[in-house]
Amino acid sequence: MKYCFVEFQVDDSKRFNDLCKVFNEIKKDKDNNFWRNEEDWLIFFDRKALSHFWWTSEEEETEYFRRWFATPVEQRWTDPSLETPWDFYSMFDAFQNGEYQLIACRMVSANRAKLEFEPFNYPYGGTGAIQALVESFDFIILAEDDGTGYTKFNL
C-alpha cells in the first residue's frame, strides 16, 4: 500500500534510532488514544534535539505576541522575524489531534528514510509536526507526499 510520507536524509544511524524510538512511542499513544503527560516526552530527547524547539519565557511570549498583533495581518505569515520553531508540547498536541494514522519510520535506502502516515480525511492537520520531529534529530527534509502529491524540497 502507498502511504503519505515525509522523506529525509539520514547521515547518523544513532540519531535515526533515537528518532525511531520517539516515533514508536508517539505511534503507540496515538494508536491507543491514551496520551502520556507532556513532561514524560522529555526523556526521549537529548539536549541537542530539544534545542530545535521554542522554549519561551512568559516575557518573551508576551513580546512575541505584541509584535505579532502589531504587524499588519497580510504580513504576519510572511515576516521572517515572526517565524518561530515549534513549541515542544504543541508538537505533541498536533500529533494527538492530527487525523491520521502513523504507519512507520523506516530506511528506504542507504541514506534516506521515510516517516509514513495515512490520513483519515482532508484536511487532516498537515505534516508540520512530523517535519518538526524529524528536524529535531538534525535530519534534512527532502520531500513529502502529503496526500495532494509529491513535493520535493529545495535544499
mmCIF file of C-alpha atoms in Angstrom:
data_model
loop_
_atom_site.group_PDB
_atom_site.id
_atom_site.type_symbol
_atom_site.label_atom_id
_atom_site.label_comp_id
_atom_site.label_asym_id
_atom_site.label_seq_id
_atom_site.Cartn_x
_atom_site.Cartn_y
_atom_site.Cartn_z
ATOM 1 C CA MET A 1 0.000 0.000 0.000
ATOM 2 C CA LYS A 2 1.181 3.516 -0.795
ATOM 3 C CA TYR A 3 1.180 5.858 2.203
ATOM 4 C CA CYS A 4 1.744 9.567 2.583
ATOM 5 C CA PHE A 5 5.224 10.357 3.871
ATOM 6 C CA VAL A 6 7.914 12.803 4.810
ATOM 7 C CA GLU A 7 11.254 11.748 3.298
ATOM 8 C CA PHE A 8 14.548 12.811 4.827
ATOM 9 C CA GLN A 9 18.319 12.409 4.596
ATOM 10 C CA VAL A 10 19.908 10.163 7.239
ATOM 11 C CA ASP A 11 23.592 10.615 7.998
ATOM 12 C CA ASP A 12 23.694 9.345 11.588
ATOM 13 C CA SER A 13 22.289 5.907 12.404
ATOM 14 C CA LYS A 14 22.266 6.555 16.165
ATOM 15 C CA ARG A 15 20.185 9.715 15.704
ATOM 16 C CA PHE A 16 17.885 7.772 13.388
ATOM 17 C CA ASN A 17 17.419 5.061 16.023
ATOM 18 C CA ASP A 18 16.646 7.762 18.602
ATOM 19 C CA LEU A 19 14.055 9.248 16.245
ATOM 20 C CA CYS A 20 12.506 5.813 15.720
ATOM 21 C CA LYS A 21 12.195 5.304 19.482
ATOM 22 C CA VAL A 22 10.253 8.556 19.834
ATOM 23 C CA PHE A 23 8.172 7.788 16.745
ATOM 24 C CA ASN A 24 7.217 4.363 18.112
ATOM 25 C CA GLU A 25 6.133 5.886 21.426
ATOM 26 C CA ILE A 26 4.059 8.569 19.680
ATOM 27 C CA LYS A 27 2.539 5.885 17.447
ATOM 28 C CA LYS A 28 1.717 3.729 20.472
ATOM 29 C CA ASP A 29 -0.030 6.602 22.263
ATOM 30 C CA LYS A 30 -1.876 7.644 19.097
ATOM 31 C CA ASP A 31 -2.977 4.073 18.285
ATOM 32 C CA ASN A 32 -4.253 3.574 21.844
ATOM 33 C CA ASN A 33 -5.729 7.081 22.088
ATOM 34 C CA PHE A 34 -4.111 7.308 25.512
ATOM 35 C CA TRP A 35 -1.542 10.077 25.784
ATOM 36 C CA ARG A 36 1.090 10.295 28.491
ATOM 37 C CA ASN A 37 1.738 13.551 30.364
ATOM 38 C CA GLU A 38 3.552 16.237 28.383
ATOM 39 C CA GLU A 39 6.619 16.161 30.620
ATOM 40 C CA ASP A 40 7.033 12.425 30.054
ATOM 41 C CA TRP A 41 8.151 13.098 26.464
ATOM 42 C CA LEU A 42 11.284 14.910 27.575
ATOM 43 C CA ILE A 43 13.169 11.671 28.319
ATOM 44 C CA PHE A 44 13.135 10.730 24.623
ATOM 45 C CA PHE A 45 15.044 13.847 23.536
ATOM 46 C CA ASP A 46 18.619 14.837 24.253
ATOM 47 C CA ARG A 47 19.670 18.466 24.653
ATOM 48 C CA LYS A 48 20.578 18.760 21.007
ATOM 49 C CA ALA A 49 17.109 17.644 19.901
ATOM 50 C CA LEU A 50 15.380 19.849 22.480
ATOM 51 C CA SER A 51 17.332 22.872 21.230
ATOM 52 C CA HIS A 52 15.311 22.779 17.999
ATOM 53 C CA PHE A 53 12.138 23.810 19.815
ATOM 54 C CA TRP A 54 10.857 27.167 21.022
ATOM 55 C CA TRP A 55 11.232 27.453 24.793
ATOM 56 C CA THR A 56 9.995 30.924 25.696
ATOM 57 C CA SER A 57 9.723 32.691 28.980
ATOM 58 C CA GLU A 58 6.450 34.429 29.767
ATOM 59 C CA GLU A 59 8.079 37.770 28.919
ATOM 60 C CA GLU A 60 9.383 36.512 25.566
ATOM 61 C CA GLU A 61 5.990 35.119 24.663
ATOM 62 C CA THR A 62 4.266 38.383 25.610
ATOM 63 C CA GLU A 63 6.724 40.358 23.480
ATOM 64 C CA TYR A 64 6.296 37.977 20.554
ATOM 65 C CA PHE A 65 2.503 38.327 20.590
ATOM 66 C CA ARG A 66 2.782 42.091 20.957
ATOM 67 C CA ARG A 67 4.864 42.145 17.763
ATOM 68 C CA TRP A 68 2.529 39.638 16.059
ATOM 69 C CA PHE A 69 -0.591 41.720 16.653
ATOM 70 C CA ALA A 70 1.234 44.964 15.795
ATOM 71 C CA THR A 71 2.110 43.554 12.364
ATOM 72 C CA PRO A 72 -0.491 44.047 9.614
ATOM 73 C CA VAL A 73 -2.469 40.854 9.005
ATOM 74 C CA GLU A 74 -1.288 40.494 5.408
ATOM 75 C CA GLN A 75 2.376 40.497 6.575
ATOM 76 C CA ARG A 76 2.164 38.227 9.643
ATOM 77 C CA TRP A 77 2.609 34.948 7.806
ATOM 78 C CA THR A 78 5.454 36.165 5.595
ATOM 79 C CA ASP A 79 7.517 38.277 8.011
ATOM 80 C CA PRO A 80 10.678 36.242 8.764
ATOM 81 C CA SER A 81 11.101 37.980 12.131
ATOM 82 C CA LEU A 82 7.808 36.412 13.253
ATOM 83 C CA GLU A 83 8.786 32.859 12.320
ATOM 84 C CA THR A 84 9.464 30.620 15.303
ATOM 85 C CA PRO A 85 10.405 26.988 15.774
ATOM 86 C CA TRP A 86 7.744 24.607 17.006
ATOM 87 C CA ASP A 87 6.895 24.668 20.681
ATOM 88 C CA PHE A 88 7.836 21.235 22.059
ATOM 89 C CA TYR A 89 4.490 20.500 23.688
ATOM 90 C CA SER A 90 2.498 21.879 20.746
ATOM 91 C CA MET A 91 4.140 19.288 18.530
ATOM 92 C CA PHE A 92 2.657 16.500 20.661
ATOM 93 C CA ASP A 93 -0.710 18.239 20.696
ATOM 94 C CA ALA A 94 -0.588 18.294 16.884
ATOM 95 C CA PHE A 95 0.231 14.571 16.777
ATOM 96 C CA GLN A 96 -2.615 13.857 19.177
ATOM 97 C CA ASN A 97 -5.146 15.871 17.182
ATOM 98 C CA GLY A 98 -3.918 15.050 13.679
ATOM 99 C CA GLU A 99 -6.472 12.982 11.801
ATOM 100 C CA TYR A 100 -4.089 10.334 10.512
ATOM 101 C CA GLN A 101 -2.596 7.019 11.497
ATOM 102 C CA LEU A 102 1.149 6.825 11.920
ATOM 103 C CA ILE A 103 2.469 3.857 9.949
ATOM 104 C CA ALA A 104 6.265 3.570 10.111
ATOM 105 C CA CYS A 105 9.582 5.345 10.328
ATOM 106 C CA ARG A 106 11.979 3.349 8.182
ATOM 107 C CA MET A 107 15.037 3.474 5.995
ATOM 108 C CA VAL A 108 14.229 3.290 2.282
ATOM 109 C CA SER A 109 17.833 3.386 1.018
ATOM 110 C CA ALA A 110 21.340 3.621 2.459
ATOM 111 C CA ASN A 111 20.907 7.291 3.390
ATOM 112 C CA ARG A 112 17.195 8.075 3.089
ATOM 113 C CA ALA A 113 14.255 7.353 5.337
ATOM 114 C CA LYS A 114 10.521 7.944 5.338
ATOM 115 C CA LEU A 115 8.098 8.631 8.120
ATOM 116 C CA GLU A 116 4.849 7.241 6.730
ATOM 117 C CA PHE A 117 1.284 8.041 7.690
ATOM 118 C CA GLU A 118 -2.246 7.562 6.403
ATOM 119 C CA PRO A 119 -4.739 10.454 6.631
ATOM 120 C CA PHE A 120 -8.289 9.604 7.666
ATOM 121 C CA ASN A 121 -9.677 12.595 5.734
ATOM 122 C CA TYR A 122 -8.744 16.039 4.452
ATOM 123 C CA PRO A 123 -7.790 18.332 5.989
ATOM 124 C CA TYR A 124 -6.004 16.111 8.489
ATOM 125 C CA GLY A 125 -3.630 18.567 10.157
ATOM 126 C CA GLY A 126 -0.694 18.613 7.753
ATOM 127 C CA THR A 127 2.910 17.470 8.079
ATOM 128 C CA GLY A 128 4.257 20.286 10.260
ATOM 129 C CA ALA A 129 4.557 18.226 13.451
ATOM 130 C CA ILE A 130 6.112 15.319 11.544
ATOM 131 C CA GLN A 131 8.678 17.640 9.987
ATOM 132 C CA ALA A 132 9.436 19.253 13.367
ATOM 133 C CA LEU A 133 10.041 15.831 14.905
ATOM 134 C CA VAL A 134 12.359 14.727 12.080
ATOM 135 C CA GLU A 135 14.272 18.022 12.075
ATOM 136 C CA SER A 136 14.753 17.911 15.844
ATOM 137 C CA PHE A 137 17.101 14.965 15.283
ATOM 138 C CA ASP A 138 19.084 17.035 12.748
ATOM 139 C CA PHE A 139 17.751 15.384 9.614
ATOM 140 C CA ILE A 140 17.057 17.366 6.459
ATOM 141 C CA ILE A 141 13.630 17.014 4.886
ATOM 142 C CA LEU A 142 13.989 16.126 1.198
ATOM 143 C CA ALA A 143 10.408 15.642 0.049
ATOM 144 C CA GLU A 144 6.899 14.789 1.091
ATOM 145 C CA ASP A 145 3.706 13.346 -0.236
ATOM 146 C CA ASP A 146 1.017 14.879 1.931
ATOM 147 C CA GLY A 147 -1.849 13.319 0.023
ATOM 148 C CA THR A 148 -2.064 16.109 -2.529
ATOM 149 C CA GLY A 149 1.010 14.987 -4.464
ATOM 150 C CA TYR A 150 4.762 14.646 -4.245
ATOM 151 C CA THR A 151 6.707 17.785 -3.354
ATOM 152 C CA LYS A 152 10.499 17.916 -3.471
ATOM 153 C CA PHE A 153 12.028 20.494 -1.143
ATOM 154 C CA ASN A 154 14.681 22.916 -2.391
ATOM 155 C CA LEU A 155 17.853 22.326 -0.454
#
